[in-house]
Structure formats: C-alpha cells, structure tokens
Coordinates of C-alpha atoms in Angstrom, one line a residue:
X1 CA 12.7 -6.9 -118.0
X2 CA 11.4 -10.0 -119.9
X3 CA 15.1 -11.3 -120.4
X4 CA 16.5 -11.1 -116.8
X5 CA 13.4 -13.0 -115.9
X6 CA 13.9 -15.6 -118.6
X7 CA 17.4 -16.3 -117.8
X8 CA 16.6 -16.4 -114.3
X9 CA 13.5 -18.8 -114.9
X10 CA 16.5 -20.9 -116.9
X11 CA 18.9 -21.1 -114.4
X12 CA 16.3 -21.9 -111.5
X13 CA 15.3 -25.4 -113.8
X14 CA 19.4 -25.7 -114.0
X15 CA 19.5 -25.8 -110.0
X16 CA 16.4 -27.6 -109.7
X17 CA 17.9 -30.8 -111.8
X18 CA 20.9 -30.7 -109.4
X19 CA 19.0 -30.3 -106.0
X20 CA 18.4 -32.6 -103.8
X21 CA 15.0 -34.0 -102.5
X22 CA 14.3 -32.1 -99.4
X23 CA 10.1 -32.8 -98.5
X24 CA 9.5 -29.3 -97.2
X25 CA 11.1 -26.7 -99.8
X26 CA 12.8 -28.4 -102.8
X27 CA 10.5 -28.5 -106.1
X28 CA 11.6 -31.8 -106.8
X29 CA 10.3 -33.7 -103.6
X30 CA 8.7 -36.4 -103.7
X31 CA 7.4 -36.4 -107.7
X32 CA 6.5 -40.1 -108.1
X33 CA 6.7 -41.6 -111.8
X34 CA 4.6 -40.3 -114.7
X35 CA 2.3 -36.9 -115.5
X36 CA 0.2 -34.9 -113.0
X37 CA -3.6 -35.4 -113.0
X38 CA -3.6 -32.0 -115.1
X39 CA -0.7 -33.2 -117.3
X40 CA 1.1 -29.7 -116.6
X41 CA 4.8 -29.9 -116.0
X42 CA 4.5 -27.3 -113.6
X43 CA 2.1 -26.9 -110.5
X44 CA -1.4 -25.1 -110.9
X45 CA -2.7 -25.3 -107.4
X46 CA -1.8 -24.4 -104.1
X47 CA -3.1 -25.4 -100.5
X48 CA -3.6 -23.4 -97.6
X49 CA -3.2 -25.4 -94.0
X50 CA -2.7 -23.8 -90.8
X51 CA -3.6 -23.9 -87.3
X52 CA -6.5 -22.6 -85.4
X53 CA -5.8 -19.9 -83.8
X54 CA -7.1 -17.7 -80.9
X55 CA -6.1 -14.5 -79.7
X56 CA -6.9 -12.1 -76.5
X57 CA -5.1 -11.1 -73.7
X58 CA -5.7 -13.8 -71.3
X59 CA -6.7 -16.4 -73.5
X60 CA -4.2 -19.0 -71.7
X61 CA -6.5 -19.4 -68.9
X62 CA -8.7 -21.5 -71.6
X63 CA -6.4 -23.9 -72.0
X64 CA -7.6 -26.1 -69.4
X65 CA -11.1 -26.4 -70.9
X66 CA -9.6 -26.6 -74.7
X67 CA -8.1 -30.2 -73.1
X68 CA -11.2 -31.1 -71.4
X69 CA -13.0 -30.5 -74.3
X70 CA -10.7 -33.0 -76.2
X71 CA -11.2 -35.8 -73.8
X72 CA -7.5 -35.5 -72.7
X73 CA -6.5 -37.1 -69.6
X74 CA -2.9 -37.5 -69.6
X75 CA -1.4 -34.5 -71.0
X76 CA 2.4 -33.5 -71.3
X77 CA 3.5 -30.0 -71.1
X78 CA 6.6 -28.6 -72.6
X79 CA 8.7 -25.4 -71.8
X80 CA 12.3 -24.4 -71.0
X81 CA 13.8 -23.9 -67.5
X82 CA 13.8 -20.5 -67.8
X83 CA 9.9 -19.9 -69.1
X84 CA 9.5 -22.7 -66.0
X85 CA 10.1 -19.9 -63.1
X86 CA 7.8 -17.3 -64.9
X87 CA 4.1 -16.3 -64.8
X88 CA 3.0 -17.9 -67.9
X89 CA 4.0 -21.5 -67.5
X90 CA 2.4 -20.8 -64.2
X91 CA -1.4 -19.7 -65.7
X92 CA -1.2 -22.8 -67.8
X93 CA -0.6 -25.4 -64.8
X94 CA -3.4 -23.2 -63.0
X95 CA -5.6 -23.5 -65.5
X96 CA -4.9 -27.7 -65.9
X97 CA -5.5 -28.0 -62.2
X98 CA -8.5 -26.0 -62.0
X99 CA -10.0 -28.1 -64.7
X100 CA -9.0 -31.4 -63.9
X101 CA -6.7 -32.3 -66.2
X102 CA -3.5 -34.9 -65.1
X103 CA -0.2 -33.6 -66.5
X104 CA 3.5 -33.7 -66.2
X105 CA 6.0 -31.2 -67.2
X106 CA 8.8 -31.3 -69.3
X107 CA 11.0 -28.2 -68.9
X108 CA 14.3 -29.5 -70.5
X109 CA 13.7 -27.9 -74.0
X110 CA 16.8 -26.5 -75.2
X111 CA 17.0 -23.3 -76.8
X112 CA 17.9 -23.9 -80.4
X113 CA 17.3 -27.3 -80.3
X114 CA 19.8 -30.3 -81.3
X115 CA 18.7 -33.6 -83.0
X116 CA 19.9 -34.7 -79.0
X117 CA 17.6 -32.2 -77.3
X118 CA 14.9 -33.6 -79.5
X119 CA 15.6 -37.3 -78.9
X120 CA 15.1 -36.4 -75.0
X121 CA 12.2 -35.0 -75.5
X122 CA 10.8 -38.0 -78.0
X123 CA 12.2 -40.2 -75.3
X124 CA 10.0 -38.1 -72.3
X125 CA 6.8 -38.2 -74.8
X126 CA 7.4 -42.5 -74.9
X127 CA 7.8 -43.2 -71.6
X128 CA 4.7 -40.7 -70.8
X129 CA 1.9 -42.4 -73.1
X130 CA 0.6 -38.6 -73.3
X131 CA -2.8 -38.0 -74.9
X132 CA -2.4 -34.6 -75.5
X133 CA 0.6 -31.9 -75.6
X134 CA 1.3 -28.2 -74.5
X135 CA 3.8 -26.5 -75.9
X136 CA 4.4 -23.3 -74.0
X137 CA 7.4 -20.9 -75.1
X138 CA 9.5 -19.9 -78.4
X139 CA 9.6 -21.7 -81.5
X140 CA 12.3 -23.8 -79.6
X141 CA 9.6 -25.7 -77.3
X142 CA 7.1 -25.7 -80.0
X143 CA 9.7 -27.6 -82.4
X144 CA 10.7 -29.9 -79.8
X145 CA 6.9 -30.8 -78.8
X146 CA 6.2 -31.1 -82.4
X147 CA 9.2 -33.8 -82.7
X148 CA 8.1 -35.7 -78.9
X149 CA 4.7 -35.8 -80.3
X150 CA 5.8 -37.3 -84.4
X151 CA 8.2 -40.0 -82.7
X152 CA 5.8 -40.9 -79.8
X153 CA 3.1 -41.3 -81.9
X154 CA 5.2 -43.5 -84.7
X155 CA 7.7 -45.5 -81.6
X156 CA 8.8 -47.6 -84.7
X157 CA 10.4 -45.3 -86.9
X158 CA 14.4 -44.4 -86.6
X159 CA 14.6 -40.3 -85.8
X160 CA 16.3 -39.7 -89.7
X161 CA 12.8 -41.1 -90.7
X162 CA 11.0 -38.1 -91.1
X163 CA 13.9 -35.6 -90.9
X164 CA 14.2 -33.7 -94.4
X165 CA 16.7 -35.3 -97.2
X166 CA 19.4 -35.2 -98.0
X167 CA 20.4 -35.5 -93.8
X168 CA 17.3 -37.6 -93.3
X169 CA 15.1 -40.0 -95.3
X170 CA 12.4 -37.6 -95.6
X171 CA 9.3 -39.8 -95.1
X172 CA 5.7 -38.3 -95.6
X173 CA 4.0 -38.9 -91.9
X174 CA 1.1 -41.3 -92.1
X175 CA 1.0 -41.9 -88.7
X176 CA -2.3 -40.1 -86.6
X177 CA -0.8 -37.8 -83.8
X178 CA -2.0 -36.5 -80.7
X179 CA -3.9 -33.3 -79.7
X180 CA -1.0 -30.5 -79.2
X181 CA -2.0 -26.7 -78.1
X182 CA 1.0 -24.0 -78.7
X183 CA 1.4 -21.2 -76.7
X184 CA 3.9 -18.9 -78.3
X185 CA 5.4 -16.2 -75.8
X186 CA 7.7 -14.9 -77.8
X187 CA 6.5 -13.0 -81.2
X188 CA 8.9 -14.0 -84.2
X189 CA 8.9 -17.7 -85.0
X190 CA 5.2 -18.3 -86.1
X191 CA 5.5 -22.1 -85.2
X192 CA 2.2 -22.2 -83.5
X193 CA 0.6 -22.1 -87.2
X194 CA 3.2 -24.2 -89.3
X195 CA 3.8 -28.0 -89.4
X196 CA 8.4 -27.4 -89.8
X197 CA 10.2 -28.4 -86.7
X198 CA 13.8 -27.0 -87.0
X199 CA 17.1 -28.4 -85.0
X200 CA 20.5 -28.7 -85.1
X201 CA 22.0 -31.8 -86.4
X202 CA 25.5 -32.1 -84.1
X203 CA 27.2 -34.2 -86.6
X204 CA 27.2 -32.2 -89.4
X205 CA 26.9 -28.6 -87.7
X206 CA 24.0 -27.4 -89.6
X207 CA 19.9 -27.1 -89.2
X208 CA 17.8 -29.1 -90.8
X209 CA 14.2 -30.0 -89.9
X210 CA 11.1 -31.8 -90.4
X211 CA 8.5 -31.0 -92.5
X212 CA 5.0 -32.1 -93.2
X213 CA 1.6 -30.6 -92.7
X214 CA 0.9 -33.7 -90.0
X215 CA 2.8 -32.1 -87.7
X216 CA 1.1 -28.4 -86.7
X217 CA -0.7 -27.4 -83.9
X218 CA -3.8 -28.5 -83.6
X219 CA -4.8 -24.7 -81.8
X220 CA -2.5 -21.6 -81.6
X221 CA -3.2 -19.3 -78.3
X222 CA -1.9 -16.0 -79.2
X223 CA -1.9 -14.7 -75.4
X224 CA 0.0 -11.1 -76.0
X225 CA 0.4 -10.9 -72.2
X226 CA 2.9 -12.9 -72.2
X227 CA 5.5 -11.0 -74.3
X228 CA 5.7 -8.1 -71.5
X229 CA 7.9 -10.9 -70.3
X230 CA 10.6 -10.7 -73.3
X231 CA 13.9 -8.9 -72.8
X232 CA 14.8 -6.1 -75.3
X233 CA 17.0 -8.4 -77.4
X234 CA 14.9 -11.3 -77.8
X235 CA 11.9 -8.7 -78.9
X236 CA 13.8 -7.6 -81.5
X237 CA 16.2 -10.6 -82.9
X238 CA 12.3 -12.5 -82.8
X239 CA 10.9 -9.1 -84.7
X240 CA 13.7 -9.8 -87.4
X241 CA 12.6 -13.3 -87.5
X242 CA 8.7 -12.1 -89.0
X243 CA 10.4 -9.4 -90.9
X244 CA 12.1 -11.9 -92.9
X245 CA 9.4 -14.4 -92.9
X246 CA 7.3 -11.8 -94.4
X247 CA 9.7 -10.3 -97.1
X248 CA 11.0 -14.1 -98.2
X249 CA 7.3 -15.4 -98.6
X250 CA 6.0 -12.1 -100.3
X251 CA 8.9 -12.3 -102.8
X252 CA 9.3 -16.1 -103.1
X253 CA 8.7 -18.0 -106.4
X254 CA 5.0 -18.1 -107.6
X255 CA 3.7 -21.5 -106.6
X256 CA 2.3 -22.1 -110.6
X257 CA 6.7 -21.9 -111.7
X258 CA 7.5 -24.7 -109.2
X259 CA 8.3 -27.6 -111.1
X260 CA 7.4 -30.5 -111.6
X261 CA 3.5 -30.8 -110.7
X262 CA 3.0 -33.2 -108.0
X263 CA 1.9 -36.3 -109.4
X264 CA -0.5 -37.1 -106.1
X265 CA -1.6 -33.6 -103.6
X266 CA -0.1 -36.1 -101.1
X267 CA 3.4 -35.2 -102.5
X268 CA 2.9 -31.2 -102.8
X269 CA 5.3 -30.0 -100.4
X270 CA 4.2 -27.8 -97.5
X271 CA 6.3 -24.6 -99.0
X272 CA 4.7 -23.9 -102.2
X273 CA 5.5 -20.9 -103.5
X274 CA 4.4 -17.4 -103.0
X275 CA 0.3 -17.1 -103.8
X276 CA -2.2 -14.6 -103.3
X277 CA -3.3 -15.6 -100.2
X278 CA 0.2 -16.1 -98.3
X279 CA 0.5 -12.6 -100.3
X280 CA -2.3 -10.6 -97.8
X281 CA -1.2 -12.2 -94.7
X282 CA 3.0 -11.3 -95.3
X283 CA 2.1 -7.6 -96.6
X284 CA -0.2 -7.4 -93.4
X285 CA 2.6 -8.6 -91.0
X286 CA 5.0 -6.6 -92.6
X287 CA 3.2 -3.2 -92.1
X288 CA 2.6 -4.1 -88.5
X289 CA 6.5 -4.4 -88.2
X290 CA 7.1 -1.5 -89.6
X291 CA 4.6 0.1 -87.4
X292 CA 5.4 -1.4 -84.3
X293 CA 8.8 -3.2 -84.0
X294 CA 11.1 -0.6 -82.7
X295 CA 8.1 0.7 -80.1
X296 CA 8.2 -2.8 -78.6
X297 CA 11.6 -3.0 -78.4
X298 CA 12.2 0.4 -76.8
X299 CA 8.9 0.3 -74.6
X300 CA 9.1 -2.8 -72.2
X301 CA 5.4 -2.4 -71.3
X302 CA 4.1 -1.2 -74.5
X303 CA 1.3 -3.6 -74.8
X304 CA -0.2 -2.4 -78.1
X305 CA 3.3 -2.6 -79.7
X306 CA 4.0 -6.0 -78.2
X307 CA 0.5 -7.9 -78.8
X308 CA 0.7 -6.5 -82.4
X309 CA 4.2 -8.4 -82.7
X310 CA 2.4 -11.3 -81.9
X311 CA -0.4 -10.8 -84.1
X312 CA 2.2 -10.5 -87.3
X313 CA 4.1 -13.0 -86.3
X314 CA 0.9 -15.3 -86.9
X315 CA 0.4 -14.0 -89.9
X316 CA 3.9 -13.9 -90.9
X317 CA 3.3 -17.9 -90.0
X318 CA 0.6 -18.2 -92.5
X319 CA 2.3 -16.3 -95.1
X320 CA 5.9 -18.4 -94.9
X321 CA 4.2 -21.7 -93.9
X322 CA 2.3 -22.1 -97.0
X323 CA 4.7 -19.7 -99.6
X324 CA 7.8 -20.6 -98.1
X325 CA 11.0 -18.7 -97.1
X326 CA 14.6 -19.4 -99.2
X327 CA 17.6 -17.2 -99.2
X328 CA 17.9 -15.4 -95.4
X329 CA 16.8 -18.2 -93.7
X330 CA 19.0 -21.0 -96.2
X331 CA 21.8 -19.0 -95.2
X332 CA 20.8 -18.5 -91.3
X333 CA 21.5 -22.6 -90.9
X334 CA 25.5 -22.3 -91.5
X335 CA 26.0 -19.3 -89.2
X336 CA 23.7 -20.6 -86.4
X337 CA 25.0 -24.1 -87.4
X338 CA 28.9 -22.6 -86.9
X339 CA 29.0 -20.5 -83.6
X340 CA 31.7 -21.2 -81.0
X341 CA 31.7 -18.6 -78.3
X342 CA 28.7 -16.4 -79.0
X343 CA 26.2 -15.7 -76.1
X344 CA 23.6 -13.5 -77.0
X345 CA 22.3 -10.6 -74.7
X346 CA 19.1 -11.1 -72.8
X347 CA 19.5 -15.4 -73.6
X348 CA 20.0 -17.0 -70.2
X349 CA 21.7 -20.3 -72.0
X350 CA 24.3 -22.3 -71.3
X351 CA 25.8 -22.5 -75.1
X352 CA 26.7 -20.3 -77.2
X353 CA 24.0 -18.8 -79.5
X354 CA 23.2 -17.2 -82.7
X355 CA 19.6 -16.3 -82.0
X356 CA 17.7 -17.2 -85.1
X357 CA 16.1 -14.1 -86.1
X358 CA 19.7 -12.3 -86.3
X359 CA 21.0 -15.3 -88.2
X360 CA 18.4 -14.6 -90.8
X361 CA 18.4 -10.9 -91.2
X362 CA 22.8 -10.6 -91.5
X363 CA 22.4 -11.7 -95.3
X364 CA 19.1 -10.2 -96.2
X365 CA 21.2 -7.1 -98.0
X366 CA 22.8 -9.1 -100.7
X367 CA 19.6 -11.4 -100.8
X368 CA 17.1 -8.8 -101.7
X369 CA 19.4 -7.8 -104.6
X370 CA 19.6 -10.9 -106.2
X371 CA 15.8 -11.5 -105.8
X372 CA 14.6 -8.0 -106.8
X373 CA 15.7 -8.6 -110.4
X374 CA 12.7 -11.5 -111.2
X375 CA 10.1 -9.4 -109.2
X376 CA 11.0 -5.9 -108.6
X377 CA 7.6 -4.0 -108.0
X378 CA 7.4 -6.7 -105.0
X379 CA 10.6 -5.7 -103.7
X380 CA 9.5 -1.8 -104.1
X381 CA 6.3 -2.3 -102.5
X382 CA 8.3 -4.2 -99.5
X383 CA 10.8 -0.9 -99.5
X384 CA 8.2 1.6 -99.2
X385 CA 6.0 0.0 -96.4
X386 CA 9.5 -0.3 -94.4
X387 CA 10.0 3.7 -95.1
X388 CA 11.5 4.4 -98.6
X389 CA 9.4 7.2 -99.6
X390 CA 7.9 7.4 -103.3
X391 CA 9.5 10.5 -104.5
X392 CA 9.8 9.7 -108.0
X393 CA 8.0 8.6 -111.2
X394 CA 11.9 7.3 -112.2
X395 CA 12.2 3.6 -111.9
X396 CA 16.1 3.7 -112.0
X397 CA 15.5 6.7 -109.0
X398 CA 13.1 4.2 -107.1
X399 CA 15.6 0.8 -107.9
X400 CA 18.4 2.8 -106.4
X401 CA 16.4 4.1 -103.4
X402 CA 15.4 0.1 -103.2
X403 CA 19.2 -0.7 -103.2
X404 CA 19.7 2.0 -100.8
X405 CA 17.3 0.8 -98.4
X406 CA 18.1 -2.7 -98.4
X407 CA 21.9 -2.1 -97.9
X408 CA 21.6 0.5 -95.7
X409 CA 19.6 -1.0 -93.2
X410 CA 19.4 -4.8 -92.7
X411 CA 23.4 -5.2 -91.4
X412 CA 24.9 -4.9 -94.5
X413 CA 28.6 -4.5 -92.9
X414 CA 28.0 -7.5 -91.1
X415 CA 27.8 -9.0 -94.9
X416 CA 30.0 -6.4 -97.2
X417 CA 32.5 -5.1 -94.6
X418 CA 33.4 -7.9 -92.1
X419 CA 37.2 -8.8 -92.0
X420 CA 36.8 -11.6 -89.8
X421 CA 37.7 -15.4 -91.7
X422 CA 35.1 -16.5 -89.5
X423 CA 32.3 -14.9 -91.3
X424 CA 32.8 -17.3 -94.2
X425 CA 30.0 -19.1 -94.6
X426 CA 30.1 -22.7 -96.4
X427 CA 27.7 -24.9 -98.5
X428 CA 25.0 -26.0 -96.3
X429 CA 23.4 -29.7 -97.1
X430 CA 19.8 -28.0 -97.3
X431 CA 21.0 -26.3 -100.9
X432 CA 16.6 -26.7 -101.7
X433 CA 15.8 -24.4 -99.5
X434 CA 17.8 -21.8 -101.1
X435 CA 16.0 -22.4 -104.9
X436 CA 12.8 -21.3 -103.3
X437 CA 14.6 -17.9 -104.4
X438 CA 13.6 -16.5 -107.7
X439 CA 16.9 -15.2 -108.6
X440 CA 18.4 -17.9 -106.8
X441 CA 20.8 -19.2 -109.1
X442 CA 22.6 -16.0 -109.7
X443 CA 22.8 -15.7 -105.7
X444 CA 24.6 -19.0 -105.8
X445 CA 26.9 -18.8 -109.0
X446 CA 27.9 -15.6 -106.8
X447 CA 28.1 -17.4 -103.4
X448 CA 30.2 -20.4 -104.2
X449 CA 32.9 -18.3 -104.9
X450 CA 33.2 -17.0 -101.0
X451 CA 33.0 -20.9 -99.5
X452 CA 36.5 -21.1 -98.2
X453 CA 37.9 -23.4 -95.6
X454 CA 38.3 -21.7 -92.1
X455 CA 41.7 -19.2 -92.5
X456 CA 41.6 -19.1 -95.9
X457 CA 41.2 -15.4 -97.4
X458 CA 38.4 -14.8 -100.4
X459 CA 40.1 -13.9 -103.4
X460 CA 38.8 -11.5 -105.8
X461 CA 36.8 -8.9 -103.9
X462 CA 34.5 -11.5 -103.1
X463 CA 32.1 -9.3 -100.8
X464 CA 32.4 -7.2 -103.3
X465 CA 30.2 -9.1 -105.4
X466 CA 28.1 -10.4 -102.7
X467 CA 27.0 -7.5 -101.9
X468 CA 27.7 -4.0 -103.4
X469 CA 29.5 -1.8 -100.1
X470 CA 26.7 0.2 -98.2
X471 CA 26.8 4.2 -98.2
X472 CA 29.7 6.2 -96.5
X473 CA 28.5 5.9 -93.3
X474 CA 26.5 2.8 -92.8
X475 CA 23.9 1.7 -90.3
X476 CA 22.8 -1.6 -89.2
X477 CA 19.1 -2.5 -88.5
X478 CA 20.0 -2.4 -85.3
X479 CA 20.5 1.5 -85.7
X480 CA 17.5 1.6 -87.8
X481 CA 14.8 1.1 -84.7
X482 CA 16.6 2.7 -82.6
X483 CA 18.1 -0.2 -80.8
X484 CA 21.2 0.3 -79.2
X485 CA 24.9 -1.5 -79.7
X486 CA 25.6 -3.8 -82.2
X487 CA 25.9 -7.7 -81.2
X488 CA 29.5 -9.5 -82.6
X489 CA 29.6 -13.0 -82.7
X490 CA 32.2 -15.9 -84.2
X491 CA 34.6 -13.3 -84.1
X492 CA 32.8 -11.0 -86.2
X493 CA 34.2 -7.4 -86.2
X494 CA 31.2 -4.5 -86.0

C-alpha cells in the first residue's frame, strides 16, 4: 500500500505546481514569499469556522428578535418567487412585523444563480443601505445574499474582485459586512454554515464562486418545518448534495499534506483538508443519510426523516466547509455549467436546470475508485455505513464489495454506459478544486483523455477506463432509495 500512496503523494505535488491559484481550494493560494512561521513546507494546523447555528421546529419565529437584538433597523430579506407565495417566507415577515423591524424584500433570486443574478441582487443590496440581511431558501438565496451583502459592503470593488482565480482576481475580503441570518428550507446545500457563494459565470459556461471565511452567516436557523414544503425530487437531488459533501470531506486530502504552509493564517484557505474534526461531523451526516434519505423522500410528511436531513446537512456543512469537497463536485461545474433543455421535476424555473445535488452524485462511481487507492479503510468505512455488509476478514473480498457498491449504486450508467456525445464533459477553469482529491492525479491523467469537442466520439474505450462497467443489471441511486424513474438531461440516454 505504501507505494500507491507514494506515487500518488508524487503526482498530487506534480498537479499542484501546474494549478492555478484559486483562494478557496487550490494548495497553492495565496503563499506569499519566504518560509512559514513553523518553517514546514507543508501545513500543520487547521482552523475550524462556522456559523451559529440554531435548530427546533419553529425556531423562524425568532428571527424578529435575533434582528432586534442586533440593533438592525433597515433589514433586507432575500428569497425566490416561488418560496415568496409559501408559508415560510410568510413566518419570517410575521415575525419582522411583530417585532418592529423595517424591511424590504427581494424575491428575484434565481435558482442556480448567474454572475447576472448576483449583480442584481448586489445592485438591490446598494440602492437599499441594508443593515442587516435574511436569507430565506436553498443554497441559491443564501449564495446570492452572501454576494448582495460582500459587494454592498465593499461598493468600490469590480464583481471579479473577490470571485476565485483563475476567472476572478481572487482577493481576500477585508472589508467588515453586515449582520446576515440564513434560513435554509431545503436540506442539502449546508450554506447556512460555510462562507463559498457559488454561481454561474455566463461567459465562460462554468461555476465558479467566492470564497472566504468573511462571508458566512452570522446565525444558521435550522427550522425543519419548513422542509414538509419540498417536493419529492428536490428532497432527494438536495439529499445527494450532503451525501457527497460528506463522502468528499471524509476522504479528502489530510490538511498536514497540503502544500505549501501558509506563510500568514490570513492566507490558509477556507478548504483545508480533511481533519479530525470535519471527520465526526461528515461520518455523523453520513449515517443520518443512510438512515433517513429515502424515508423523506418517499414520506412527504415524515417529519423525523425530514428535520434529520436538515440536521446532516449542517453538519455535512461543517465537515466540507472546513475539509473541503474535490472530485464530484469539480466535475458537477461542467455538467451544470453545459445544460441546454433540461428542466428538472419538481423545479418550477424558467431555465433549464441541472439541479446541483444530481450534478454531483453522476461521477461519484468513477471518483470513489480513484480516491479509494490513497485511503481505502476511509472508503470502506463510508461503504459499510451506506449498507455494504462486513462479511469477510478478506480485504480483496471487502475492496470488491467497495467497488461493487460504489458502481452499483451512485448512477454509474449515467457515467460508464451513456452513448449520448453530450455527456462529454470538458476541462473546467476551476482545475484546484479537483487536486483536493487524493488520488487526484490519476483521476485526471485518466479524464483528459474523454475531453472531446461536442460530436466528436471518445476513442479507446474511454469510459471504459473512467469507470469499470457496473454489474449485469445495474441500478442507479435513484433505484437504490427507492425513488422512482430516472431523470435524463443534455440528451442523456438512461
């Protein structure tokens, strides 16, 4: 095992000297001239930073107070149209009336948001001299608010400012912002506890975001009432999303093998590596997934399986916000990035949309392959709490039921067997993101093979070596909980 690893660790510094220097994942950000206080080439500390965060059914009806508490008097709440016309949004304005706090409402977010979305917003949060934000709804309105707040608070700066490199300049934020209180009401994203705003830039047709630990909520309200309001679909595409969060963080590389040290804490990026504490809080999230996932999915007012969604996706929040994700998600910015037609079940929208969480979880089979090779008893643990039974002392028996598992389940045909051109994926800008993989290198030498222009075949049994083929009669995830049909987007055959 020692010489997989070492030629792994070896081709990980290869990739590092070539990637670029992206503030919230790439080990290279932001290392200023000269040695580390410690001298070490390597890092030797980590840093944990989240939001507050509340939970209890309900606990939206404090949000009122939580303002009033913070002096606010001119606050600015955010949500989409379609989270506008539904209960929650509503106990949040009652609760700002009741306690006397002055507010306007921004309900333009756009799902999936676009460096334009995000400039409207920004340009909202100017003209509004807010003191405070709410952000209430998916990781799309708590991105955006994060963004309106950043900008409003620093009017000077040009939007690439902060916006990771190599799209943006990638700026640290130095700039004090205002007060903002997320309400999540969906249970996959875990942006009420991390300071990364994601969006789509248009010009390039890819995601990038921004990144810095300035940026998080000031308080998370965890209110599982609301997700009695989440459509089958979104449930489970957002249950993928903290399935992946939790695997990626749990098997991502140890924060002491990202190189080089920092050479000021200022600079150590907000994705550090996998550590022992990020450890506890994916392992926990990832249990409840496998406990509870496919009962809120299939039970629509299963409030036990619903608030304990929420709950992991919190801690699925802490785990990736501090470790960091890589492969699923580097990969999830193309496909997203690249829909045409798409339009997701259960997302009233007016574009087409890859919703995130399924982006993510498509390439997880051939990802977990690569990565099981530097850390395999993490990628056996991960196998067993999702169902792979122990059966044997044989580690070849266990590796295979590992393979097995990981194939067989997380829509490997979607990776190994589509025929469609369209599936190609190509080289995304944010290459950084994908070296927080330990095996990451291998994945790539592998990868770069398939990027084809659009109606150009893969030669060489290229899937093939992306991804060994799945058993005779494969199943998606989908299958796996239970859920029904199988969703087929950018021409995608099932």
């Amino acid at each position: 095992m020692a010489a997989p690893r070492d030629r792994v660790a070896h081709l990980l510094r290869q990739l590092q000297r070539a990637t670029c220097q992206c503030p919230s994942h790439s080990h290279t950000y932001s290392q200023a001239p000269g040695l580390s206080p410690s001298g070490k080439t390597t890092d030797y500390a980590f840093e944990m930073a989240v939001s507050n965060i509340r939970y209890g059914a309900g606990v939206t009806k404090e949000v009122g107070m939580d303002l009033q508490n913070m002096g606010a008097k001119n606050v600015c709440l955010m949500t989409d149209k379609n989270l506008s016309q539904l209960p929650p949004v509503q106990t949040v304005m009652d609760s700002l009336v009741k306690n006397g706090i002055n507010f306007k409402v921004y309900d333009n977010v756009r799902v999936e948001p676009t460096d334009r979305s995000f400039m409207e917003a920004i340009e909202f949060a100017r003209r509004g001299a807010f003191d405070a934000y709410v952000a209430m709804g998916g990781g799309s309105t708590i991105d955006t608010c994060k963004a309106a707040n950043l900008y409003a608070s620093s009017p000077d700066s040009d939007f690439l400012d902060y916006v990771n490199a190599p799209i943006g300049k990638g700026k640290p934020v130095t700039v004090p912002l205002k007060p903002l209180i997320a309400v999540p009401t969906t249970s996959g994203t875990g942006s009420e506890t991390t300071g990364v705003a994601i969006f789509d830039y248009e010009r390039l047709k890819v995601k990038t975001g921004i990144a810095s630990r300035a940026i998080k909520p000031t308080l998370g309200l965890i209110d599982p009432l609301h997700t009695l309001y989440m459509p089958e679909r979104v449930i489970a595409n957002s249950g993928f999303d903290v399935l992946c969060h939790a695997l990626e963080s749990y098997t991502a590389l140890p924060y002491h093998m990202r190189s080089p040290c920092p050479a000021n804490p200022i600079t150590r990026p907000a994705y550090q590596g996998s550590n022992p504490i990020s450890d506890i809080w994916a392992v926990h999230a990832l249990r409840i997934v496998a406990k509870y996932l496919k009962r809120a999915v299939r039970n629509p007012d299963d409030l036990e399986a619903r608030s304990n969604m929420h709950l992991a996706s919190a801690f699925a929040g802490i785990g990736f916000g501090n470790a960091g994700v890589h492969l699923c998600h580097g990969m999830s910015y193309p496909i997203s990035g690249l829909v045409k037609t798409y339009k997701a079940k259960d997302y009233n929208v007016d574009h087409p949309l890859v919703p995130h969480g399924l982006s993510v979880v498509l390439t997880s089979p051939a990802v977990f392959t690569f990565t099981a090779q530097m850390s395999p008893e993490h990628h056996l643990e991960m196998a067993e709490i999702l169902g792979t039974k122990n059966e044997s002392k044989s580690g070849s028996n266990k590796r295979e039921k590992l393979k097995r598992k990981l194939h067989y389940a997380p829509l490997a045909r979607a990776v190994g067997e589509s025929s469609s051109k369209k599936m190609l994926i190509p080289p995304h800008p944010n290459t950084s993101l994908l070296s927080w993989s330990p095996s990451c290198a291998s994945f790539l030498g592998r990868f770069s093979s398939s990027h084809h222009t659009e109606g150009e075949q893969p030669t060489g049994n290229v899937r093939a070596k992306l991804a060994p083929p799945p058993p005779r009669s494969p199943t998606s995830l989908w299958r796996l909980w239970g859920l029904p049909g199988w969703p087929v987007f950018c021409g995608a055959d099932s």
